[in-house]
PDB file of C-alpha atoms in Angstrom:
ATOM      1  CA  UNK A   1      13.841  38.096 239.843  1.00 83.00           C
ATOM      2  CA  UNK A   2      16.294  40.647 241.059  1.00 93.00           C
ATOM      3  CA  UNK A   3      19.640  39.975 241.803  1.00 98.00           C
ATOM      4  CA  UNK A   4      19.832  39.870 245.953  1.00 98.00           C
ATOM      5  CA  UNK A   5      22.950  39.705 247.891  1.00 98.00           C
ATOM      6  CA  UNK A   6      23.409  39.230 251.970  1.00 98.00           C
ATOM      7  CA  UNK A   7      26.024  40.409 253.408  1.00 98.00           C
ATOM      8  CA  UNK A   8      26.795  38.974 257.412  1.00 98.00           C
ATOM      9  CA  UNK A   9      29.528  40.181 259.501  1.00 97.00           C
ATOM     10  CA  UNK A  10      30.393  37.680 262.043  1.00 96.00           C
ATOM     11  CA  UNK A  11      32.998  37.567 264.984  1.00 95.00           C
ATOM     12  CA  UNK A  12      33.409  34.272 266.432  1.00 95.00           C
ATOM     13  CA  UNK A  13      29.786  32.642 265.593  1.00 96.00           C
ATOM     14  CA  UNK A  14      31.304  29.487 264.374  1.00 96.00           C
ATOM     15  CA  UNK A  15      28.049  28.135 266.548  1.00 95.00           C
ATOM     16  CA  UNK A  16      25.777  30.318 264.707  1.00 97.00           C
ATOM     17  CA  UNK A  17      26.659  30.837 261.405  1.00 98.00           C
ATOM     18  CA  UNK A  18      25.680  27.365 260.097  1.00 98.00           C
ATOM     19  CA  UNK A  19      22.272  28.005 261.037  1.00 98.00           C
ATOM     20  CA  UNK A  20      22.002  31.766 259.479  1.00 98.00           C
ATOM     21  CA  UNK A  21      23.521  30.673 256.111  1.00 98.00           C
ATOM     22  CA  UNK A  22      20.862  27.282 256.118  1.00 98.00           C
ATOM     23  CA  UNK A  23      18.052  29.460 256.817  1.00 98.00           C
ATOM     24  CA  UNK A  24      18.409  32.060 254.431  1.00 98.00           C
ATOM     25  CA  UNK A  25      15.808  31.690 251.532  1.00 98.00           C
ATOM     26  CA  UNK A  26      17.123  30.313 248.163  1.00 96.00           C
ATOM     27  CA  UNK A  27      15.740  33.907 246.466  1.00 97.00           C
ATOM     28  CA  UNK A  28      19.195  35.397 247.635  1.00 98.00           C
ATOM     29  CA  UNK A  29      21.981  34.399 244.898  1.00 97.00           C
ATOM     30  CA  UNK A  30      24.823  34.977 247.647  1.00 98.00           C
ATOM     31  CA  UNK A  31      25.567  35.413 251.006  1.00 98.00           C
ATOM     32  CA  UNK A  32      28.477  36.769 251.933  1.00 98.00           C
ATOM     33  CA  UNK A  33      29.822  36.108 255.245  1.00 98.00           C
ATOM     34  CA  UNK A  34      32.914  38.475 256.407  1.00 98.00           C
ATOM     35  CA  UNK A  35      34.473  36.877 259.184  1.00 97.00           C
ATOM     36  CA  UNK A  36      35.572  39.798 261.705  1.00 96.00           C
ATOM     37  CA  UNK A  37      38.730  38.891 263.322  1.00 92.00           C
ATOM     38  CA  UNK A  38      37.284  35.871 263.945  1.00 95.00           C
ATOM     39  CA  UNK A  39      39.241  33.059 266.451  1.00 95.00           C
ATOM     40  CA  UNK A  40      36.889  30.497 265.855  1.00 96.00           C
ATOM     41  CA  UNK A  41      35.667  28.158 262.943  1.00 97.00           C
ATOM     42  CA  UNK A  42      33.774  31.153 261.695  1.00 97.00           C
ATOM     43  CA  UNK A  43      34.317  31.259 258.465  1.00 97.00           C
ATOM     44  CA  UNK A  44      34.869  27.540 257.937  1.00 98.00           C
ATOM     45  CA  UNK A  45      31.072  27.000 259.007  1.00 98.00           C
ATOM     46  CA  UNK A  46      30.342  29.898 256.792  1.00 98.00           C
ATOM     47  CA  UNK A  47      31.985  28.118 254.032  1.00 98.00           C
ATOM     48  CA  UNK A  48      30.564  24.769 254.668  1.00 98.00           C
ATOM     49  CA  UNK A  49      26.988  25.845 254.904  1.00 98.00           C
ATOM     50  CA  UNK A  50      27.511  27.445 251.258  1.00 98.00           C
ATOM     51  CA  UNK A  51      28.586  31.301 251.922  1.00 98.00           C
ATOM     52  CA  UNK A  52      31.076  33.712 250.000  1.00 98.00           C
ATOM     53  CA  UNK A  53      33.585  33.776 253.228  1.00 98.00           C
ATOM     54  CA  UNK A  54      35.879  36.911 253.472  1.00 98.00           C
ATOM     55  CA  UNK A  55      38.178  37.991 256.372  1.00 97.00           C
ATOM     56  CA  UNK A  56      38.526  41.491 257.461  1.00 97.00           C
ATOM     57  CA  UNK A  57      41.221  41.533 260.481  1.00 96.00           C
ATOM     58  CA  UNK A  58      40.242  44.957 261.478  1.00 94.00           C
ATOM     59  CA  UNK A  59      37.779  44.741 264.159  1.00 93.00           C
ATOM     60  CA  UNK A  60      34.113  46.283 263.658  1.00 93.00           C
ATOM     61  CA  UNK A  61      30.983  45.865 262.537  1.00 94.00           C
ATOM     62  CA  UNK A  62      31.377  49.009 259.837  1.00 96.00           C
ATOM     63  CA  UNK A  63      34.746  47.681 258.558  1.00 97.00           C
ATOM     64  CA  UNK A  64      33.205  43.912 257.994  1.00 98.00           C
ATOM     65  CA  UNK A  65      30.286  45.999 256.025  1.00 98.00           C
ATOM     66  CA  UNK A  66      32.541  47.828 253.491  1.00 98.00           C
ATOM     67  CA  UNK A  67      34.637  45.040 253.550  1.00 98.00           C
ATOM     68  CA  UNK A  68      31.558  43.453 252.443  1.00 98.00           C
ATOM     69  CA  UNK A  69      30.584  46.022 250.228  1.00 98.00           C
ATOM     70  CA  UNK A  70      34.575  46.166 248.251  1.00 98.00           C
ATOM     71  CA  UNK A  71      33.719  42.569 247.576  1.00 98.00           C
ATOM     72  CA  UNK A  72      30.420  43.079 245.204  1.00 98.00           C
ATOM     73  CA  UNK A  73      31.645  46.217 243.816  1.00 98.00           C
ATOM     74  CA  UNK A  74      35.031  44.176 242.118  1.00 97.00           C
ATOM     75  CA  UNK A  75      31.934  41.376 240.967  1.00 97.00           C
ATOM     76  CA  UNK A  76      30.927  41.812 237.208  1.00 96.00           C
ATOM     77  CA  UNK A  77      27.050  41.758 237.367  1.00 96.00           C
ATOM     78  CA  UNK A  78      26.094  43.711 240.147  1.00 97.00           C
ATOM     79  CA  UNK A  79      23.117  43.124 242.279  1.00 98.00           C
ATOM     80  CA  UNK A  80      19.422  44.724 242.584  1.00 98.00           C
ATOM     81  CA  UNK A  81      19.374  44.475 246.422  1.00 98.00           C
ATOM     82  CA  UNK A  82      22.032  44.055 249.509  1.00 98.00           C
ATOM     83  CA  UNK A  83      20.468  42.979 252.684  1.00 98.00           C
ATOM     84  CA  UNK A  84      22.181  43.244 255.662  1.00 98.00           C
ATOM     85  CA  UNK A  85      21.706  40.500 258.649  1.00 97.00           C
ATOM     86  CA  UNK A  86      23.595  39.409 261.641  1.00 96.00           C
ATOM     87  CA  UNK A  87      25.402  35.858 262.183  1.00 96.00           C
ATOM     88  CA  UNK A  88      24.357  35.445 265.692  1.00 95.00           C
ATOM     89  CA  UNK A  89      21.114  33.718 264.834  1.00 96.00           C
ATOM     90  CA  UNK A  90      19.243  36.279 266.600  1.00 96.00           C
ATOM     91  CA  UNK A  91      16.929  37.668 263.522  1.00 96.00           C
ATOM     92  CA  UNK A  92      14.713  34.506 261.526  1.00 98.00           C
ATOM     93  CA  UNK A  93      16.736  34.553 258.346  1.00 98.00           C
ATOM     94  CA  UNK A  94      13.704  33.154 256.723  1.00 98.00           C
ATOM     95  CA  UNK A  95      11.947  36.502 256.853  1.00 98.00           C
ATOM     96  CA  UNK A  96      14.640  38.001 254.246  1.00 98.00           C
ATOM     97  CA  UNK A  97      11.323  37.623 251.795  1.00 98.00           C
ATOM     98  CA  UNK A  98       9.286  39.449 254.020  1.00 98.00           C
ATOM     99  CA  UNK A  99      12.168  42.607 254.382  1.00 98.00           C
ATOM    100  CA  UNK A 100      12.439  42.805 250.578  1.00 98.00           C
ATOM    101  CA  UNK A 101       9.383  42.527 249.368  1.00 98.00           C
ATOM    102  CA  UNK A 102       8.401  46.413 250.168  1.00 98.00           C
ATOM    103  CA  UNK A 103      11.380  46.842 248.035  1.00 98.00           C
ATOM    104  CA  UNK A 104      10.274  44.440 244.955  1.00 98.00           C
ATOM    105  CA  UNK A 105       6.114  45.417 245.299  1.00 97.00           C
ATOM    106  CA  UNK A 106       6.567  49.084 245.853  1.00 98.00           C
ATOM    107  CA  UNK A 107      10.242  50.031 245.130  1.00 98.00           C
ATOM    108  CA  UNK A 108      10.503  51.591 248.628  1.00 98.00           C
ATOM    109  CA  UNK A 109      14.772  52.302 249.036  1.00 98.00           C
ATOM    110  CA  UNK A 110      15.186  50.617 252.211  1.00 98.00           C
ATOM    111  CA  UNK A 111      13.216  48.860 254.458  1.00 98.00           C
ATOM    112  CA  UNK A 112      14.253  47.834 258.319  1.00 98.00           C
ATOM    113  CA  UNK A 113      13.774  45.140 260.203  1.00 98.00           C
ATOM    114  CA  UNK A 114      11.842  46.778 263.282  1.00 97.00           C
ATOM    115  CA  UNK A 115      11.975  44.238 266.574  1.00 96.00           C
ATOM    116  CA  UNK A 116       8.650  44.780 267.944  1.00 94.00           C
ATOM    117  CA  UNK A 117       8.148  43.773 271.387  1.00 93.00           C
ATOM    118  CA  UNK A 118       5.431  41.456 270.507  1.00 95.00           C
ATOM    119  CA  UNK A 119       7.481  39.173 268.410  1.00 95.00           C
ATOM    120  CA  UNK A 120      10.564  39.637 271.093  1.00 94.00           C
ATOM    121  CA  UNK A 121      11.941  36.742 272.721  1.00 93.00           C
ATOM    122  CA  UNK A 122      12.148  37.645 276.204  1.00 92.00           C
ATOM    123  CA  UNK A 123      15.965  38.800 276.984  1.00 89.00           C
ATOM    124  CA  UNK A 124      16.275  38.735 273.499  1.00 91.00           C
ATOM    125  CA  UNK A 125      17.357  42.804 273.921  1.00 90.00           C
ATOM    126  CA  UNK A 126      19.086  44.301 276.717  1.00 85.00           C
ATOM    127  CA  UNK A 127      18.107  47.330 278.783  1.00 83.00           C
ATOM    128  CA  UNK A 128      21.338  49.726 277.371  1.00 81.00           C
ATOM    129  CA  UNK A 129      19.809  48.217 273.492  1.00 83.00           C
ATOM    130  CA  UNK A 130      16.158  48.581 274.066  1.00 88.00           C
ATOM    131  CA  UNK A 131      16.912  52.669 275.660  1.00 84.00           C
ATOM    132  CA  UNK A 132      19.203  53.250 272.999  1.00 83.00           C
ATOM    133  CA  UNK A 133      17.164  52.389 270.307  1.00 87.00           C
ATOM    134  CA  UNK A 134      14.284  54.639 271.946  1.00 90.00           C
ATOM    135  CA  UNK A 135      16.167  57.369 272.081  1.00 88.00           C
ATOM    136  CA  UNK A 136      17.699  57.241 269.130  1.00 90.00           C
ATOM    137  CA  UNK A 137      14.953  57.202 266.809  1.00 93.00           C
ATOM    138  CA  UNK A 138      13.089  59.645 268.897  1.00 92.00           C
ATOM    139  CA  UNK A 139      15.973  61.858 268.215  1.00 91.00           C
ATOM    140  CA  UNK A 140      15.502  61.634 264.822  1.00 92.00           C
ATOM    141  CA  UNK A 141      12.136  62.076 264.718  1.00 94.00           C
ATOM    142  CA  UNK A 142      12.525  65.110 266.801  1.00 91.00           C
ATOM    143  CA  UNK A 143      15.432  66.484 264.678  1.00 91.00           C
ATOM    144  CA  UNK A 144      14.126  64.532 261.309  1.00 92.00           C
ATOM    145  CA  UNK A 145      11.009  64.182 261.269  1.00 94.00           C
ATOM    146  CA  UNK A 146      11.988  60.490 260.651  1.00 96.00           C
ATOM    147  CA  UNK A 147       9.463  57.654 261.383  1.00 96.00           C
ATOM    148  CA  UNK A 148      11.634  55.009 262.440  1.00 97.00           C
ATOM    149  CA  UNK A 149      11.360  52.793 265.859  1.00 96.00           C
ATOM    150  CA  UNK A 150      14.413  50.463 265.708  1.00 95.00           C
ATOM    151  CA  UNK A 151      18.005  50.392 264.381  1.00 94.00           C
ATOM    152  CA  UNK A 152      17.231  46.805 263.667  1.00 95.00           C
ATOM    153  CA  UNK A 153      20.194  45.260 261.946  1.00 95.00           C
ATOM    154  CA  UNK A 154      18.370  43.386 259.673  1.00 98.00           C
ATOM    155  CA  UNK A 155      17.595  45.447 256.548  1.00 98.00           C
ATOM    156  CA  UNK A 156      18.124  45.609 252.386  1.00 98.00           C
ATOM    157  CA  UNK A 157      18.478  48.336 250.484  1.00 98.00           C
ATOM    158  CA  UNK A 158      19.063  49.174 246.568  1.00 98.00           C
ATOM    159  CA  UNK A 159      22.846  49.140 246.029  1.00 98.00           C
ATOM    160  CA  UNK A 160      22.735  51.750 243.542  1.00 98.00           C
ATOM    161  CA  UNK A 161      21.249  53.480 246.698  1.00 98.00           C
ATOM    162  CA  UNK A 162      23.521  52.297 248.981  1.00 98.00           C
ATOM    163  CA  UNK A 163      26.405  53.278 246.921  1.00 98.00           C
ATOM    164  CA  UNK A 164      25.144  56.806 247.113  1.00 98.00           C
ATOM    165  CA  UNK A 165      24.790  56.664 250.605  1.00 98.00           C
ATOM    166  CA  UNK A 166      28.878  56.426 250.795  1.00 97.00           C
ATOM    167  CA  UNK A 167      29.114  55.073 254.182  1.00 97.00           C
ATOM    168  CA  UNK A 168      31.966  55.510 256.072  1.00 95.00           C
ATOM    169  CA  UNK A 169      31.347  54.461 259.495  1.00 93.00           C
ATOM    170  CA  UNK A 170      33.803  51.717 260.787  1.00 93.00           C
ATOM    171  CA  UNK A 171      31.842  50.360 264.191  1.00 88.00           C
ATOM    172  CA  UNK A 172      29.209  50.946 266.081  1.00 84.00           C
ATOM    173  CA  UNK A 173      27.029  53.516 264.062  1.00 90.00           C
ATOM    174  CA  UNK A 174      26.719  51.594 261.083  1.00 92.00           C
ATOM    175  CA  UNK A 175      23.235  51.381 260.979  1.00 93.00           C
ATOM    176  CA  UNK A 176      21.929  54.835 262.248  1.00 93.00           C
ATOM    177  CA  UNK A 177      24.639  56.229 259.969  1.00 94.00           C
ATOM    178  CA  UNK A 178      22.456  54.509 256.871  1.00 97.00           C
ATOM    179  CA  UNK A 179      19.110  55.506 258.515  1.00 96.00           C
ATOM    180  CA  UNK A 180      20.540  59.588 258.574  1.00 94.00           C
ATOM    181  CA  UNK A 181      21.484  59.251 255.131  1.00 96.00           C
ATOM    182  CA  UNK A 182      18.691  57.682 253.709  1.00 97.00           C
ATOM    183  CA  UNK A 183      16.533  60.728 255.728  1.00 95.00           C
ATOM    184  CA  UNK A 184      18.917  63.379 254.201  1.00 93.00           C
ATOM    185  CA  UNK A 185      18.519  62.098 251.264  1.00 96.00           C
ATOM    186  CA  UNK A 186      15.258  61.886 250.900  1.00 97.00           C
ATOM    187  CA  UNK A 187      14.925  58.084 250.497  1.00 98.00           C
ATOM    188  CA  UNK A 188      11.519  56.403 250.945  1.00 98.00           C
ATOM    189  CA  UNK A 189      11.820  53.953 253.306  1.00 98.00           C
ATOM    190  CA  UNK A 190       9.448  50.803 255.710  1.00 98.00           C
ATOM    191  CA  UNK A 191       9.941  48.980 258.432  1.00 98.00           C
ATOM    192  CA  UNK A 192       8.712  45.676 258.854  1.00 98.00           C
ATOM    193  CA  UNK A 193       8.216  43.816 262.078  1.00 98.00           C
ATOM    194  CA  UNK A 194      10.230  41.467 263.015  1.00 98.00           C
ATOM    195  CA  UNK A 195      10.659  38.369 265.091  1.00 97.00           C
ATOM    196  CA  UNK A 196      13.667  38.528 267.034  1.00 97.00           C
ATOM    197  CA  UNK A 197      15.210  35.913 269.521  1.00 95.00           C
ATOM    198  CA  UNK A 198      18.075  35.321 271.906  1.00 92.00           C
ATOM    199  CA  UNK A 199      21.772  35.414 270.417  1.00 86.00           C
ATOM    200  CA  UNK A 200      23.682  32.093 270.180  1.00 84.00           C
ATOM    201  CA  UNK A 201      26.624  32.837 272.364  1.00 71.00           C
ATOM    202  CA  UNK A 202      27.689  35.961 273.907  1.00 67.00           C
ATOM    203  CA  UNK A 203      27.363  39.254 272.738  1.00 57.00           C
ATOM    204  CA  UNK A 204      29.988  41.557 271.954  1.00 51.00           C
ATOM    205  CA  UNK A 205      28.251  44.694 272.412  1.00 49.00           C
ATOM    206  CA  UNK A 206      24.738  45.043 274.488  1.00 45.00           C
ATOM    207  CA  UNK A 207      26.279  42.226 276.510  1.00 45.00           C
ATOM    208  CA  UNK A 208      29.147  44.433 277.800  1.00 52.00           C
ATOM    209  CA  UNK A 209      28.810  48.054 279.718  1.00 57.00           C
ATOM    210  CA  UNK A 210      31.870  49.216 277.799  1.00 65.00           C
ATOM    211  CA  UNK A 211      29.937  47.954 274.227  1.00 60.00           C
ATOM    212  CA  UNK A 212      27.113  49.588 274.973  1.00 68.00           C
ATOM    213  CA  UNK A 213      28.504  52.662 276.025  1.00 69.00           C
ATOM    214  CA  UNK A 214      30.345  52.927 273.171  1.00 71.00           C
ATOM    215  CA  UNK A 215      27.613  52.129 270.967  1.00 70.00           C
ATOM    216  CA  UNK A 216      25.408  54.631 272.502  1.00 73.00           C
ATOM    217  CA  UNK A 217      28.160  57.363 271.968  1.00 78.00           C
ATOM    218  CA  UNK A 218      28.788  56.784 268.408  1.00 76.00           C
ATOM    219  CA  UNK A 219      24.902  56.450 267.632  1.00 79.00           C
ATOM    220  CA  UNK A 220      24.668  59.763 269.297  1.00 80.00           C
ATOM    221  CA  UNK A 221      27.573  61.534 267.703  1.00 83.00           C
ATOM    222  CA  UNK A 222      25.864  60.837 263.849  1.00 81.00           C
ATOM    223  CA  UNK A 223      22.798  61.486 265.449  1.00 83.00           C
ATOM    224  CA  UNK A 224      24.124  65.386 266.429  1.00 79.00           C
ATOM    225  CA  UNK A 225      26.429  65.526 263.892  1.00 79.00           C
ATOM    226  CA  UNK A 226      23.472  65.345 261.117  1.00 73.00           C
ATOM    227  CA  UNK A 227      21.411  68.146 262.783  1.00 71.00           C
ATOM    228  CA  UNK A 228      23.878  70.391 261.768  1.00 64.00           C
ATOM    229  CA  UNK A 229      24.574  69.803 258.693  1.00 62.00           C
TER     230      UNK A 229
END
Protein backbone atom coordinates (compact mmCIF):
# COMPACT_ATOMS: atom_id res chain seq x y z
CA UNK A 1 0.00 0.00 0.00
CA UNK A 2 1.23 3.47 -0.67
CA UNK A 3 2.52 5.61 1.77
CA UNK A 4 -0.52 8.35 2.53
CA UNK A 5 -0.14 11.37 4.59
CA UNK A 6 -3.06 14.04 5.79
CA UNK A 7 -2.25 17.09 6.39
CA UNK A 8 -5.17 19.43 8.54
CA UNK A 9 -4.78 22.98 9.27
CA UNK A 10 -6.82 23.92 12.17
CA UNK A 11 -7.49 27.31 14.05
CA UNK A 12 -9.19 26.90 17.22
CA UNK A 13 -11.17 23.42 16.55
CA UNK A 14 -10.16 22.01 19.82
CA UNK A 15 -14.11 20.83 19.53
CA UNK A 16 -13.53 19.34 16.24
CA UNK A 17 -10.38 17.99 15.82
CA UNK A 18 -10.89 14.90 18.03
CA UNK A 19 -13.49 13.78 15.82
CA UNK A 20 -11.50 14.43 12.31
CA UNK A 21 -8.33 12.64 13.57
CA UNK A 22 -10.83 9.43 15.00
CA UNK A 23 -12.48 9.26 11.78
CA UNK A 24 -9.79 9.19 9.47
CA UNK A 25 -9.28 5.60 8.00
CA UNK A 26 -6.31 3.55 9.39
CA UNK A 27 -4.93 3.37 5.42
CA UNK A 28 -3.33 6.89 6.16
CA UNK A 29 0.15 6.31 8.10
CA UNK A 30 -0.05 10.05 9.50
CA UNK A 31 -2.02 12.86 9.99
CA UNK A 32 -0.60 15.84 10.53
CA UNK A 33 -2.46 18.45 12.25
CA UNK A 34 -0.85 22.18 12.07
CA UNK A 35 -2.41 24.12 14.61
CA UNK A 36 -2.89 27.81 13.10
CA UNK A 37 -2.43 30.29 15.75
CA UNK A 38 -4.56 28.37 17.60
CA UNK A 39 -6.00 29.79 21.33
CA UNK A 40 -7.64 26.77 22.14
CA UNK A 41 -6.79 23.05 23.05
CA UNK A 42 -6.21 22.56 19.37
CA UNK A 43 -3.43 20.86 19.13
CA UNK A 44 -3.66 19.05 22.46
CA UNK A 45 -6.90 17.22 21.05
CA UNK A 46 -4.92 16.76 17.93
CA UNK A 47 -2.31 15.10 19.91
CA UNK A 48 -4.52 13.05 22.05
CA UNK A 49 -6.58 11.60 19.29
CA UNK A 50 -3.10 10.33 17.72
CA UNK A 51 -1.95 13.26 15.16
CA UNK A 52 1.63 14.67 14.20
CA UNK A 53 0.73 18.27 15.92
CA UNK A 54 2.75 21.30 14.55
CA UNK A 55 2.23 25.05 15.26
CA UNK A 56 2.53 27.65 12.67
CA UNK A 57 1.90 31.21 14.48
CA UNK A 58 1.45 32.92 11.23
CA UNK A 59 -2.12 33.08 10.47
CA UNK A 60 -3.55 31.32 7.17
CA UNK A 61 -4.71 28.54 5.70
CA UNK A 62 -1.62 28.55 2.91
CA UNK A 63 1.03 29.09 5.63
CA UNK A 64 -0.45 26.00 7.89
CA UNK A 65 -0.19 24.00 4.33
CA UNK A 66 3.55 24.59 3.65
CA UNK A 67 4.05 24.53 7.10
CA UNK A 68 2.61 21.22 6.64
CA UNK A 69 4.36 20.46 3.67
CA UNK A 70 8.30 21.63 5.40
CA UNK A 71 7.35 18.95 7.86
CA UNK A 72 7.28 15.71 5.36
CA UNK A 73 9.88 17.06 3.20
CA UNK A 74 12.67 16.99 6.47
CA UNK A 75 10.94 13.06 7.01
CA UNK A 76 13.28 10.25 5.60
CA UNK A 77 10.80 8.02 3.60
CA UNK A 78 8.64 10.19 1.84
CA UNK A 79 5.08 9.51 1.05
CA UNK A 80 3.03 8.28 -2.21
CA UNK A 81 0.05 10.60 -1.50
CA UNK A 82 -0.78 13.96 0.68
CA UNK A 83 -4.39 14.56 1.19
CA UNK A 84 -5.53 17.62 2.28
CA UNK A 85 -8.78 17.94 4.74
CA UNK A 86 -10.18 20.46 7.06
CA UNK A 87 -10.42 20.17 11.06
CA UNK A 88 -13.80 21.61 11.33
CA UNK A 89 -15.56 18.29 10.94
CA UNK A 90 -17.36 19.55 8.05
CA UNK A 91 -16.08 16.87 5.24
CA UNK A 92 -16.74 12.74 6.43
CA UNK A 93 -13.11 11.92 7.03
CA UNK A 94 -14.08 8.40 6.37
CA UNK A 95 -14.37 9.05 2.66
CA UNK A 96 -10.39 9.70 2.47
CA UNK A 97 -10.65 5.97 0.70
CA UNK A 98 -13.08 7.07 -1.61
CA UNK A 99 -10.79 10.54 -2.67
CA UNK A 100 -7.71 8.35 -3.21
CA UNK A 101 -8.71 5.62 -4.77
CA UNK A 102 -8.90 7.42 -8.43
CA UNK A 103 -5.38 8.03 -7.50
CA UNK A 104 -4.36 4.23 -6.50
CA UNK A 105 -6.87 2.45 -9.48
CA UNK A 106 -6.06 4.84 -12.23
CA UNK A 107 -3.05 7.02 -11.17
CA UNK A 108 -5.12 10.18 -11.86
CA UNK A 109 -2.67 13.32 -10.13
CA UNK A 110 -5.24 14.80 -8.07
CA UNK A 111 -8.58 14.22 -7.34
CA UNK A 112 -11.13 16.83 -5.40
CA UNK A 113 -13.54 16.46 -3.14
CA UNK A 114 -16.60 18.08 -5.12
CA UNK A 115 -19.66 19.05 -2.47
CA UNK A 116 -22.56 18.22 -4.50
CA UNK A 117 -25.72 19.65 -3.45
CA UNK A 118 -27.30 16.35 -3.08
CA UNK A 119 -25.08 15.12 -0.36
CA UNK A 120 -25.11 18.91 1.25
CA UNK A 121 -26.26 19.38 4.62
CA UNK A 122 -28.52 22.17 4.46
CA UNK A 123 -26.50 25.50 5.62
CA UNK A 124 -23.71 23.41 5.36
CA UNK A 125 -22.31 26.29 2.59
CA UNK A 126 -22.99 29.84 2.64
CA UNK A 127 -24.35 32.05 -0.13
CA UNK A 128 -20.71 34.21 -0.61
CA UNK A 129 -19.10 30.08 -0.69
CA UNK A 130 -21.65 28.46 -2.86
CA UNK A 131 -21.33 31.90 -5.66
CA UNK A 132 -17.79 31.83 -5.29
CA UNK A 133 -17.22 28.47 -6.02
CA UNK A 134 -19.61 28.90 -9.21
CA UNK A 135 -17.86 31.42 -10.48
CA UNK A 136 -14.74 30.37 -9.96
CA UNK A 137 -14.67 27.23 -11.70
CA UNK A 138 -16.73 28.64 -14.45
CA UNK A 139 -13.90 30.98 -14.86
CA UNK A 140 -11.69 28.41 -15.39
CA UNK A 141 -13.53 26.56 -17.56
CA UNK A 142 -14.07 29.59 -19.61
CA UNK A 143 -10.36 30.62 -19.50
CA UNK A 144 -9.12 26.73 -19.03
CA UNK A 145 -11.06 24.69 -20.39
CA UNK A 146 -10.97 23.09 -16.87
CA UNK A 147 -13.78 20.69 -15.74
CA UNK A 148 -13.95 21.39 -12.23
CA UNK A 149 -17.27 22.35 -10.05
CA UNK A 150 -15.92 22.95 -6.50
CA UNK A 151 -12.76 24.20 -4.72
CA UNK A 152 -13.63 21.55 -2.23
CA UNK A 153 -10.94 21.45 0.40
CA UNK A 154 -10.82 18.00 0.69
CA UNK A 155 -8.40 16.53 -1.87
CA UNK A 156 -4.90 14.24 -2.30
CA UNK A 157 -2.55 14.54 -4.65
CA UNK A 158 0.97 12.77 -5.58
CA UNK A 159 3.66 14.66 -3.61
CA UNK A 160 6.14 14.25 -6.20
CA UNK A 161 3.32 16.23 -8.00
CA UNK A 162 2.66 18.48 -5.49
CA UNK A 163 6.21 19.34 -5.07
CA UNK A 164 6.22 20.42 -8.66
CA UNK A 165 3.34 22.39 -8.25
CA UNK A 166 5.61 24.83 -5.86
CA UNK A 167 2.85 26.49 -4.14
CA UNK A 168 3.26 29.61 -2.73
CA UNK A 169 0.04 30.94 -1.71
CA UNK A 170 -0.17 31.91 2.06
CA UNK A 171 -4.27 32.28 2.62
CA UNK A 172 -7.13 32.22 0.99
CA UNK A 173 -6.26 30.86 -2.59
CA UNK A 174 -4.70 27.83 -1.55
CA UNK A 175 -6.78 25.59 -3.24
CA UNK A 176 -7.63 27.30 -6.65
CA UNK A 177 -3.92 28.11 -6.69
CA UNK A 178 -3.35 23.99 -6.83
CA UNK A 179 -6.35 23.54 -9.21
CA UNK A 180 -4.47 26.40 -11.86
CA UNK A 181 -1.39 24.58 -11.55
CA UNK A 182 -2.42 21.25 -11.91
CA UNK A 183 -4.45 22.74 -15.33
CA UNK A 184 -1.17 24.45 -16.49
CA UNK A 185 0.47 21.71 -16.03
CA UNK A 186 -1.28 19.43 -17.64
CA UNK A 187 -2.17 17.14 -14.69
CA UNK A 188 -5.00 14.59 -15.03
CA UNK A 189 -7.24 15.11 -12.50
CA UNK A 190 -11.30 13.73 -10.79
CA UNK A 191 -13.53 14.89 -8.63
CA UNK A 192 -15.45 12.84 -6.46
CA UNK A 193 -18.66 13.72 -4.73
CA UNK A 194 -18.76 14.39 -1.56
CA UNK A 195 -20.87 14.49 1.54
CA UNK A 196 -20.47 17.60 3.27
CA UNK A 197 -22.09 18.86 6.61
CA UNK A 198 -22.31 21.81 8.96
CA UNK A 199 -18.93 23.10 10.64
CA UNK A 200 -18.46 22.48 14.40
CA UNK A 201 -18.13 25.99 15.63
CA UNK A 202 -17.84 29.12 13.80
CA UNK A 203 -16.30 29.76 10.71
CA UNK A 204 -13.52 31.93 10.07
CA UNK A 205 -14.10 32.71 6.58
CA UNK A 206 -17.70 32.12 4.71
CA UNK A 207 -19.02 32.98 8.16
CA UNK A 208 -17.69 36.58 8.01
CA UNK A 209 -18.39 39.36 5.07
CA UNK A 210 -14.80 40.50 5.46
CA UNK A 211 -13.60 36.45 5.00
CA UNK A 212 -15.45 36.04 2.24
CA UNK A 213 -14.60 39.02 0.55
CA UNK A 214 -11.27 38.41 0.91
CA UNK A 215 -11.47 34.98 -0.17
CA UNK A 216 -13.30 35.87 -3.23
CA UNK A 217 -10.53 38.48 -4.12
CA UNK A 218 -7.62 36.28 -3.79
CA UNK A 219 -9.47 33.31 -5.68
CA UNK A 220 -10.00 35.84 -8.35
CA UNK A 221 -6.59 37.39 -8.51
CA UNK A 222 -4.90 33.56 -9.36
CA UNK A 223 -7.79 33.08 -11.31
CA UNK A 224 -6.71 36.38 -13.73
CA UNK A 225 -3.37 36.19 -12.98
CA UNK A 226 -3.11 32.56 -14.77
CA UNK A 227 -4.89 33.75 -17.98
CA UNK A 228 -2.05 35.65 -18.69
CA UNK A 229 0.54 33.80 -18.25
Amino acid sequence: MPQIKVIIPAYNEADSIGHVVNDIPKIVDEVIVVSNNSTDATGENAAKAGATVLREPRKGYGYACLKGMDYVAQLPEKPEIIVFLDGDYSDYPQELEKIVEPILQRDVDLVIGARVKRWREKGAMTFPQIFGNWLATNLMKLLFNARFTDLGPFRAIKYDKLLALEMEDKTYGWTVEMQLKALKKNYSYEEVPVHYRNRIGESKVSGTVKGAFMAGVKILTWIFKYSFK
